[in-house]
Short mmCIF file of N, CA and C in Angstrom, two decimals:
data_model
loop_
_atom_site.label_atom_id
_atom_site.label_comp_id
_atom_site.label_asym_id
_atom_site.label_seq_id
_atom_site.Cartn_x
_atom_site.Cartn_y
_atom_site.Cartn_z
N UNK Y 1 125.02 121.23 115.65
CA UNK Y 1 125.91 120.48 116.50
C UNK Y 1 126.99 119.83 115.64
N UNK Y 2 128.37 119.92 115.84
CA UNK Y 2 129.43 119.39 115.17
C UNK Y 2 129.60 117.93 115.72
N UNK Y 3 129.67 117.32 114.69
CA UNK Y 3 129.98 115.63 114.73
C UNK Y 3 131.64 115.45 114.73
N UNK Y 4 131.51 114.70 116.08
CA UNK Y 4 132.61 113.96 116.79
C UNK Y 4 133.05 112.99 115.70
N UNK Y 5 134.37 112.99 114.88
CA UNK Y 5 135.18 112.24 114.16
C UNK Y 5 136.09 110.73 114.94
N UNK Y 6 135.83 109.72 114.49
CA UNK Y 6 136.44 108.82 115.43
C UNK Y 6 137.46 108.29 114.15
N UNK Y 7 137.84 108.99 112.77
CA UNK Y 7 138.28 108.19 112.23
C UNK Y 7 140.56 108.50 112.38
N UNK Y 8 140.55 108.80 113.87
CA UNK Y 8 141.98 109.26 113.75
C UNK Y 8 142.16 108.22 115.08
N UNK Y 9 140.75 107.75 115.99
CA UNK Y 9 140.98 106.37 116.87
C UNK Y 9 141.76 105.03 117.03
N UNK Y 10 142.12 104.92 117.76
CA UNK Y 10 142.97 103.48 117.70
C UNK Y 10 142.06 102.10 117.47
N UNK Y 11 140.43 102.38 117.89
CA UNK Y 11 139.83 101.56 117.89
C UNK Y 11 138.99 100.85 116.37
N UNK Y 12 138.71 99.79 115.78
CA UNK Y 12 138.22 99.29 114.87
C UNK Y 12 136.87 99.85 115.17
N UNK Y 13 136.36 100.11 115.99
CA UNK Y 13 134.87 99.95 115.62
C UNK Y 13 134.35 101.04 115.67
N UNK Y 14 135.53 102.24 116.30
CA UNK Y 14 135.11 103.60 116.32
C UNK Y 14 135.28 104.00 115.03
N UNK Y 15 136.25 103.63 114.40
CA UNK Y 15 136.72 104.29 112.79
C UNK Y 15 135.29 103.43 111.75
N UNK Y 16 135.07 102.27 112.22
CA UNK Y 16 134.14 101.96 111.01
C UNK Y 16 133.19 102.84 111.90
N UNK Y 17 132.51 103.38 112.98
CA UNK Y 17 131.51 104.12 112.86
C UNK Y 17 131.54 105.27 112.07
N UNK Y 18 132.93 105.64 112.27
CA UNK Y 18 133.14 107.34 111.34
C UNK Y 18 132.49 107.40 110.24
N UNK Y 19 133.15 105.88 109.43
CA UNK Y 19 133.00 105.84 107.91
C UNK Y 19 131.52 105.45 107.88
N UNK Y 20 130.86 104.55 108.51
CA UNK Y 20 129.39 104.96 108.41
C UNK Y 20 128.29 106.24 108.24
N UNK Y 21 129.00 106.89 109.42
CA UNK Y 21 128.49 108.22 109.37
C UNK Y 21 127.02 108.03 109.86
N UNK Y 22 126.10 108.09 109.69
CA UNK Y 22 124.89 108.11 109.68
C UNK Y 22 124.18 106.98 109.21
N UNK Y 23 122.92 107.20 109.72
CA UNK Y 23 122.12 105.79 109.13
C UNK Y 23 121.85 105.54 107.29
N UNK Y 24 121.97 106.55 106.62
CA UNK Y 24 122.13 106.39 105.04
C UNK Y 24 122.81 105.29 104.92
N UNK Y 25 124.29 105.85 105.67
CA UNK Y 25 125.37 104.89 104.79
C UNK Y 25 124.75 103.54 104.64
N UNK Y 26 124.71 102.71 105.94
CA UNK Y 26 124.76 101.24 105.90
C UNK Y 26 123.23 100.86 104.40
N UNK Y 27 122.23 101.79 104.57
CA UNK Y 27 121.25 101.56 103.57
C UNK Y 27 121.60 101.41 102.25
N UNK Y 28 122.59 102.77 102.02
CA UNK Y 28 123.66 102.72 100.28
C UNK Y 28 123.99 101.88 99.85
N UNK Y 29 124.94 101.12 100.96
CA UNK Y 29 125.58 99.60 100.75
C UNK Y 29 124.99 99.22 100.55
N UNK Y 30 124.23 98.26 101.32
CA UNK Y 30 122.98 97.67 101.09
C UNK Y 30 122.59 97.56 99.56
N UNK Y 31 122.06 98.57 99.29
CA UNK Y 31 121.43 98.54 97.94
C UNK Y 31 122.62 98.19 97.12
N UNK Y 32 123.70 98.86 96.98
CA UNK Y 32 124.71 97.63 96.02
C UNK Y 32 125.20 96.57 96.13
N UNK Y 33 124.45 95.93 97.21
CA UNK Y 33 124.62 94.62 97.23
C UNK Y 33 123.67 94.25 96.28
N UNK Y 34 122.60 94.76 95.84
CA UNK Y 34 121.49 93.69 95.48
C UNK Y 34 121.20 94.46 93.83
N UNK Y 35 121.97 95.35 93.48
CA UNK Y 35 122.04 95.69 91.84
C UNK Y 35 122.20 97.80 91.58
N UNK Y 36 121.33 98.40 92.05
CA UNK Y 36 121.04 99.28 91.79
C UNK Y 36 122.84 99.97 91.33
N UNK Y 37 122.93 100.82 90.34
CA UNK Y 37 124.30 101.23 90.23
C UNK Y 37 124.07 103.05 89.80
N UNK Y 38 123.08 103.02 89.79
CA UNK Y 38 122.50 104.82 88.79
C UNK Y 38 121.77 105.42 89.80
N UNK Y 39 122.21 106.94 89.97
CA UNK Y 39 121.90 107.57 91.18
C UNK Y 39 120.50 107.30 91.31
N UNK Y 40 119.45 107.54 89.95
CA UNK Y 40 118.17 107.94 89.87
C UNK Y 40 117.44 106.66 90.31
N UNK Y 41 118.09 105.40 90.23
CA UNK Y 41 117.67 104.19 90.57
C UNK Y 41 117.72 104.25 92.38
N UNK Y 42 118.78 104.65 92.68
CA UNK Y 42 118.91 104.69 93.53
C UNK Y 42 117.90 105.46 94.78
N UNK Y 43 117.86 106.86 94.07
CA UNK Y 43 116.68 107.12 94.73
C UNK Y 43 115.38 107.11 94.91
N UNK Y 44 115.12 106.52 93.81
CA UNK Y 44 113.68 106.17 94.07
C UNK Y 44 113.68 104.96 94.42
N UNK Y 45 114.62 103.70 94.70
CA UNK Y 45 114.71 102.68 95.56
C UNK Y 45 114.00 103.26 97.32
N UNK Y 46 115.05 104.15 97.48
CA UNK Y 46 115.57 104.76 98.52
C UNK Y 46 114.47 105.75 99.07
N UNK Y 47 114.01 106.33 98.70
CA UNK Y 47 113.06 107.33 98.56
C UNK Y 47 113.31 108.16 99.62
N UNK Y 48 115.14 109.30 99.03
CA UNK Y 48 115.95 109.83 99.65
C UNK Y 48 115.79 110.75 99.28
N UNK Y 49 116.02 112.31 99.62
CA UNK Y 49 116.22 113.47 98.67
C UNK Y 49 117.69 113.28 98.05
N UNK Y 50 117.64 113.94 97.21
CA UNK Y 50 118.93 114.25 96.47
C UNK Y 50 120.11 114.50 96.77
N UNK Y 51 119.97 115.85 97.40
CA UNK Y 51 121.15 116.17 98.61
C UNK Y 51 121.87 114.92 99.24
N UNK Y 52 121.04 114.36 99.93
CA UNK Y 52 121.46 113.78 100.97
C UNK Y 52 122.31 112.22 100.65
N UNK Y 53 121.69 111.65 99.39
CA UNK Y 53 121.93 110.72 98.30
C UNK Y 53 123.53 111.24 97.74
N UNK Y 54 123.36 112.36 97.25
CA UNK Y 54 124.41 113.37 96.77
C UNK Y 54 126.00 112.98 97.90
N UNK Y 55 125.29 113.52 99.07
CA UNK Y 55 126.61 113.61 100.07
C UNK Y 55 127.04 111.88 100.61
N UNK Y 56 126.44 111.11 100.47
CA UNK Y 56 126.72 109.51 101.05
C UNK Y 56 127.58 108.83 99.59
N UNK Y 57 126.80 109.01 98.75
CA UNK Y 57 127.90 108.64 97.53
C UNK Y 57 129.09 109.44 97.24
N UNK Y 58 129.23 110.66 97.34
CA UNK Y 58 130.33 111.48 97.32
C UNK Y 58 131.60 111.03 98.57
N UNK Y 59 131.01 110.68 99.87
CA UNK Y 59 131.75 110.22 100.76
C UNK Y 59 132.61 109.09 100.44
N UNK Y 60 131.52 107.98 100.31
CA UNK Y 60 131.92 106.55 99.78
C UNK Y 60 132.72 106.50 98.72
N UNK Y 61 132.55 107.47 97.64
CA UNK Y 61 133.61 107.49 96.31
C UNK Y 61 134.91 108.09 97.39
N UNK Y 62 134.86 108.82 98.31
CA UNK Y 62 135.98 109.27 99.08
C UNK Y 62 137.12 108.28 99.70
N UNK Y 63 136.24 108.17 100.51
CA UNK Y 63 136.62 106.53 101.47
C UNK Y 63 137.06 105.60 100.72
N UNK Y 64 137.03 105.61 99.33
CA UNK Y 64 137.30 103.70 98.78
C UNK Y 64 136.54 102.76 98.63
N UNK Y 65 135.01 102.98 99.18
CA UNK Y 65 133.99 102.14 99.13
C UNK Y 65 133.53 102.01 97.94
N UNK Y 66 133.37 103.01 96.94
CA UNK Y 66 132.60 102.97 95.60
C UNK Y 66 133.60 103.54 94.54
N UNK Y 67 133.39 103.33 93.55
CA UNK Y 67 134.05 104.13 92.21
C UNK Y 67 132.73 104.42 91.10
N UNK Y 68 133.25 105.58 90.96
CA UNK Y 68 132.37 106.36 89.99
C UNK Y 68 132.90 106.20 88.74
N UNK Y 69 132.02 105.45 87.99
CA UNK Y 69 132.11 105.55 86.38
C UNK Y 69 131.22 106.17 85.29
N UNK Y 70 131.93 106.78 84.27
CA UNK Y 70 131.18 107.73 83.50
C UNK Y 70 130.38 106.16 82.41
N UNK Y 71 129.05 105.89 82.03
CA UNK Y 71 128.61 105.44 81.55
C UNK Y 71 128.07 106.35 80.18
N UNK Y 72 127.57 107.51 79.94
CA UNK Y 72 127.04 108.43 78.93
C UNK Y 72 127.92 109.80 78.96
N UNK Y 73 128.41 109.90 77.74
CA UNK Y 73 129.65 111.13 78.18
C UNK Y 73 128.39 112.43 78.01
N UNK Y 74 127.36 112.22 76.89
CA UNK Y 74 126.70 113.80 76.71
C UNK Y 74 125.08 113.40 77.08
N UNK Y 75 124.80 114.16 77.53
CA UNK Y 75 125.37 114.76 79.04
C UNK Y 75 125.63 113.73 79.87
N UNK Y 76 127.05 114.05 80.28
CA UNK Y 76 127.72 113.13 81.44
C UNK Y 76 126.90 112.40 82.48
N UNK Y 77 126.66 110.96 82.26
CA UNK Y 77 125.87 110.34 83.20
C UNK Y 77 126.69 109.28 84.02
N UNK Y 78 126.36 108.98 85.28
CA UNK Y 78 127.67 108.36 85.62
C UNK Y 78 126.84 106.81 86.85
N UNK Y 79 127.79 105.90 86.68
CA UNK Y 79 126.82 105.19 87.86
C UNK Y 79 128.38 104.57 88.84
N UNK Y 80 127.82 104.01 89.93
CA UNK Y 80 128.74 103.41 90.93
C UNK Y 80 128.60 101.73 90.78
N UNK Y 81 129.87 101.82 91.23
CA UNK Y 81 130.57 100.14 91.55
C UNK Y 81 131.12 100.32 93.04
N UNK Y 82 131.23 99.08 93.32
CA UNK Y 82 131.14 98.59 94.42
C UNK Y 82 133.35 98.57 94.69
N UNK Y 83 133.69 98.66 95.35
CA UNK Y 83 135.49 98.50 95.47
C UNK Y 83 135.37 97.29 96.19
N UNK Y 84 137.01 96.65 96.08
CA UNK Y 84 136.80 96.04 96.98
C UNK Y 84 136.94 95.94 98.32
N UNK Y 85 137.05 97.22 98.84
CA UNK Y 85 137.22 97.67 100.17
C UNK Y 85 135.34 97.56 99.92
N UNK Y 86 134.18 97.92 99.42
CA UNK Y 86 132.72 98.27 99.21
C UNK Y 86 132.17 96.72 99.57
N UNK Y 87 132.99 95.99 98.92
CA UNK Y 87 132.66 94.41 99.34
C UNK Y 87 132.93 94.06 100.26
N UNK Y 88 134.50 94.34 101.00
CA UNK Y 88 134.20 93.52 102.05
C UNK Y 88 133.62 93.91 103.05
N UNK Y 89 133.00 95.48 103.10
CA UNK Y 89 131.74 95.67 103.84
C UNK Y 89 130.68 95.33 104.17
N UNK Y 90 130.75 94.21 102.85
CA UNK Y 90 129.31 93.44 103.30
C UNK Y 90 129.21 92.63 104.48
N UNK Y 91 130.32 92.32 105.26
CA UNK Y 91 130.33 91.58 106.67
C UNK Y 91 129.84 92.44 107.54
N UNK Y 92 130.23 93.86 107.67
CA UNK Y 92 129.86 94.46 108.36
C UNK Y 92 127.78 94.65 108.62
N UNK Y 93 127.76 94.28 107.36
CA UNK Y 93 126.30 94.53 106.93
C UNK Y 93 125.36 92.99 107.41
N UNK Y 94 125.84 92.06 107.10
CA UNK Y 94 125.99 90.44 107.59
C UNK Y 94 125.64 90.66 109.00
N UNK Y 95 126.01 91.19 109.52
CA UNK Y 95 125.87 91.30 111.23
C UNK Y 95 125.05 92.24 111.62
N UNK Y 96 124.85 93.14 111.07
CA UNK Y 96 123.84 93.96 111.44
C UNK Y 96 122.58 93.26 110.90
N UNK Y 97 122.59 92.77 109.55
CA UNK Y 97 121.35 91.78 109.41
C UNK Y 97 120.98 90.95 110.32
N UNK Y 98 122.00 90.01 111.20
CA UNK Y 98 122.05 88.91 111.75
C UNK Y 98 121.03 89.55 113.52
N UNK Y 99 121.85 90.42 113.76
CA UNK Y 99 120.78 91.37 114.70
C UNK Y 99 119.73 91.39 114.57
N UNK Y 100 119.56 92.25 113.58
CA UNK Y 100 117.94 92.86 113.59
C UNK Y 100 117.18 92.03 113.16
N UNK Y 101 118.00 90.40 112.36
CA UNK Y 101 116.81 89.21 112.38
C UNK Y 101 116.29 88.71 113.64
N UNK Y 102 117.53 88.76 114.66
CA UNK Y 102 116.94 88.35 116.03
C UNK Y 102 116.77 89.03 116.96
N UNK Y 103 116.95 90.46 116.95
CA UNK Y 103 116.45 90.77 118.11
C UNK Y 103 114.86 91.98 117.61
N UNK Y 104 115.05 92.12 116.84
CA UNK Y 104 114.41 93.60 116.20
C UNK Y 104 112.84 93.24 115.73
N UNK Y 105 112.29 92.32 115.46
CA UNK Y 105 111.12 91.59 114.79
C UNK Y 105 110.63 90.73 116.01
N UNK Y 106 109.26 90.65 115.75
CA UNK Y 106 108.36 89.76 116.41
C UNK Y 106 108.85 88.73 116.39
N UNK Y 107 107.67 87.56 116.82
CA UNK Y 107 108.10 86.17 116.69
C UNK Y 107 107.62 85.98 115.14
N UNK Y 108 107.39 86.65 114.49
CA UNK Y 108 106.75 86.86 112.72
C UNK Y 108 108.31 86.34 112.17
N UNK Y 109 108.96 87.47 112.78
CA UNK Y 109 110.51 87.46 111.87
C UNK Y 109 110.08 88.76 110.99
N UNK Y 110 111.14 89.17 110.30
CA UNK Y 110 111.22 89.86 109.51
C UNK Y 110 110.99 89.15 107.70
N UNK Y 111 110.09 90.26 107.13
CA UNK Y 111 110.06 89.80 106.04
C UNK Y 111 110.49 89.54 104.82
N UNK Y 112 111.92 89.58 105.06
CA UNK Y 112 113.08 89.56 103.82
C UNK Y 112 114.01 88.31 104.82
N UNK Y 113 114.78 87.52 103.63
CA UNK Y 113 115.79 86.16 104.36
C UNK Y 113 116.82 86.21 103.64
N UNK Y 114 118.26 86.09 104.24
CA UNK Y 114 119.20 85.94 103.13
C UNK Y 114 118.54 84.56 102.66
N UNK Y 115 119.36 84.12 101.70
CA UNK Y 115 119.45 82.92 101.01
C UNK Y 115 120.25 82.34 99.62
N UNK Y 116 120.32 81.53 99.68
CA UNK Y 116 121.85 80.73 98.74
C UNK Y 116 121.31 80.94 97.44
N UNK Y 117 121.80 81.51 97.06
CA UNK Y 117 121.14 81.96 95.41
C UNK Y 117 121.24 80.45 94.74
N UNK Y 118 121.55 79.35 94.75
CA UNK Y 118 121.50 78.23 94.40
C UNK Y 118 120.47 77.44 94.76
N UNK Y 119 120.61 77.00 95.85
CA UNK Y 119 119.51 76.00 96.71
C UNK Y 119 117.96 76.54 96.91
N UNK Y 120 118.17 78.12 97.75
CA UNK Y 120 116.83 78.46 98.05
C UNK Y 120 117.11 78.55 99.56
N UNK Y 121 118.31 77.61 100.10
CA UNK Y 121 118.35 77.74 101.52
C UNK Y 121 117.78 78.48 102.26
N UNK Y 122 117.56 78.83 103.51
CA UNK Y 122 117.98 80.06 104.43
C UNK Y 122 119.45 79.87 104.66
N UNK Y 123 119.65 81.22 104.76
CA UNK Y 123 120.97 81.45 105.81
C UNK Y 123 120.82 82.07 106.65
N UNK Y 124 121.35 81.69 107.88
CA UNK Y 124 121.92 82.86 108.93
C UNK Y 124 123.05 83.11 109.21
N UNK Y 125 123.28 84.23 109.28
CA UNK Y 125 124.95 84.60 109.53
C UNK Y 125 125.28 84.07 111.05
N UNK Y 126 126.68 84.04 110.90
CA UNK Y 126 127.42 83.96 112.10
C UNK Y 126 129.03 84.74 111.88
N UNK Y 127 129.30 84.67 113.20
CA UNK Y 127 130.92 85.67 113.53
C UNK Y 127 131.66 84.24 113.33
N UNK Y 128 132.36 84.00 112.69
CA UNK Y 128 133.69 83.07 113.35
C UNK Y 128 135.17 83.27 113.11
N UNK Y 129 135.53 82.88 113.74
CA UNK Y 129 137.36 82.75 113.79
C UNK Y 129 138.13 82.52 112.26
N UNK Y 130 138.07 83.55 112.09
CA UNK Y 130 138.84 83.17 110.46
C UNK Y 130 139.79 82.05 110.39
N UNK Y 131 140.67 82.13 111.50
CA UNK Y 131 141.75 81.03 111.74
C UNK Y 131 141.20 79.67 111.67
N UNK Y 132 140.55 79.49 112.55
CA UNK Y 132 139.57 77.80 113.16
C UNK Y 132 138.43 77.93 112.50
N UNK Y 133 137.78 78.75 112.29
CA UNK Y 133 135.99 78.47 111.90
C UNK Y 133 135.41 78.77 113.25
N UNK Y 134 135.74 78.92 114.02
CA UNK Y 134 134.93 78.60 115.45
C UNK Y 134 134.20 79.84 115.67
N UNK Y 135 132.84 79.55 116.01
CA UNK Y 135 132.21 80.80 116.66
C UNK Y 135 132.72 81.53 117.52
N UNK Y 136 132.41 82.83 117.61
CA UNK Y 136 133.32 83.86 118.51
C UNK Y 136 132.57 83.96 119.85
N UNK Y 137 132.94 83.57 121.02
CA UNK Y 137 132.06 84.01 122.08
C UNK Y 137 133.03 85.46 122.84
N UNK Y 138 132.29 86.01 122.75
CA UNK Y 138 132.41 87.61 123.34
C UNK Y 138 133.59 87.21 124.83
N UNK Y 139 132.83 86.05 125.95
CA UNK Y 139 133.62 86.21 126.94
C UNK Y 139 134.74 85.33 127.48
N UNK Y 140 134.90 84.96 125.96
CA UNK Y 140 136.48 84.62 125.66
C UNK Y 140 137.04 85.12 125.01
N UNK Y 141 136.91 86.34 124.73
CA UNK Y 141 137.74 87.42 123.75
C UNK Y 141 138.38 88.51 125.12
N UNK Y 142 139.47 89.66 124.44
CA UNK Y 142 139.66 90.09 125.14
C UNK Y 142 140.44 91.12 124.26
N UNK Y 143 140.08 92.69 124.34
CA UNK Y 143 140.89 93.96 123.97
C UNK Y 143 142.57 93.62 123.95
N UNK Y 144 143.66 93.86 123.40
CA UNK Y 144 144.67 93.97 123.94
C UNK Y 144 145.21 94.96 122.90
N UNK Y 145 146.79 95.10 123.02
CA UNK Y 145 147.59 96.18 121.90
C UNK Y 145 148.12 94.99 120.89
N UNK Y 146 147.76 95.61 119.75
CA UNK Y 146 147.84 94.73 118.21
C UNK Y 146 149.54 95.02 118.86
N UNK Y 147 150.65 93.50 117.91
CA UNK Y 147 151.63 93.23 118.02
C UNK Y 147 152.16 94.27 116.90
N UNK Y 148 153.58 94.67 117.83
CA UNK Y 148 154.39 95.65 116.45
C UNK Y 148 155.10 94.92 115.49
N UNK Y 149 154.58 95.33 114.48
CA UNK Y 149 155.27 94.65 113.06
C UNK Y 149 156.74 94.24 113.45
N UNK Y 150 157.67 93.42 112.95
CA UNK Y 150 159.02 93.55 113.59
C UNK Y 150 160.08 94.81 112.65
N UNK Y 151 159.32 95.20 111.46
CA UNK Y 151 159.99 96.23 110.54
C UNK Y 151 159.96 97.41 111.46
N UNK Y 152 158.93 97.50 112.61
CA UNK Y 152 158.85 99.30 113.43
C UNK Y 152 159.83 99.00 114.66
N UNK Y 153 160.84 99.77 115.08
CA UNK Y 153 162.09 99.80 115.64
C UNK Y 153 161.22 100.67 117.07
N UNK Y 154 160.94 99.96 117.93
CA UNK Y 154 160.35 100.86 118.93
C UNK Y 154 161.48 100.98 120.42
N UNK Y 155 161.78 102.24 120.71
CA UNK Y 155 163.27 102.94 121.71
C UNK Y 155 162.75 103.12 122.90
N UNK Y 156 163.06 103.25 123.99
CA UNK Y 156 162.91 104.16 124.77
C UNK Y 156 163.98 104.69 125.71
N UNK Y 157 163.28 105.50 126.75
CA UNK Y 157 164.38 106.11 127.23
C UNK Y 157 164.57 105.40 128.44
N UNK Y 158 165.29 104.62 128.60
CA UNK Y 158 165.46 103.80 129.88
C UNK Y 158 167.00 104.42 130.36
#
């Protein structure tokens, strides 16, 4: 079955699904958030076949998410970094955590917590208003058409 491409969409959330792709991706990330940078680390983190490890990092070096650096020239060994397009994915990842802490787990919770590498805190994520800080409530938001730059000269035929 051929997979439906959403990354030529007008929509934000269809194009970040594209670049997800599959359930790997968001796991990949993941793991460079928390150190791993060497394929072989990677997969036995992961406990992925090769192939499939193979094609999610090859993507991501595609996309802008990762950069491949040669660490051992003989024989050529190479590990990944994170871009900073790779970082600011981690919001995307923030929210999907923030989910599956609350809806996905018992009343146990799940057994991993973010937390403030300083204090020890917990954290929980939240969405807010980059502008204000303010939490986002869904049914005060509303779809509309992003404003045209004033540099794009838009005509018609009236």
């Amino acid at each position: 079955m051929k997979r439906t491409r959403f990354d030529d969409n007008p929509c934000p959330i269809a194009r970040t699904t594209d670049l997800m792709g599959d359930w790997w991706t968001p796991i990949v990330m993941r793991e460079f958030l928390v150190g791993p940078r060497r394929f072989e680390q990677l997969q036995k983190r992961l406990e992925v076949s090769r192939a499939t490890l193979t094609q999610r990092l090859e993507r991501l070096v595609e996309e802008g998410m990762l950069e491949k650096r040669e660490y051992q020239p003989h024989p050529p060994r190479f590990e990944y970094h994170m871009t900073a397009k790779g970082l600011a994915f981690w919001d995307v990842l923030a929210v999907m955590w923030r989910f599956g802490e609350d809806w996905l787990f018992g009343e146990e919770g799940p057994m991993v917590a973010l937390k403030d590498r300083e204090s020890g805190r917990r954290i929980k994520v939240a969405v807010v208003d980059e502008a204000t800080g303010e939490p986002l409530d869904m049914r005060a938001l509303r779809m509309g058409r992003a404003v045209v730059p004033p540099s794009v000269v838009v005509t018609t035929d009236a």
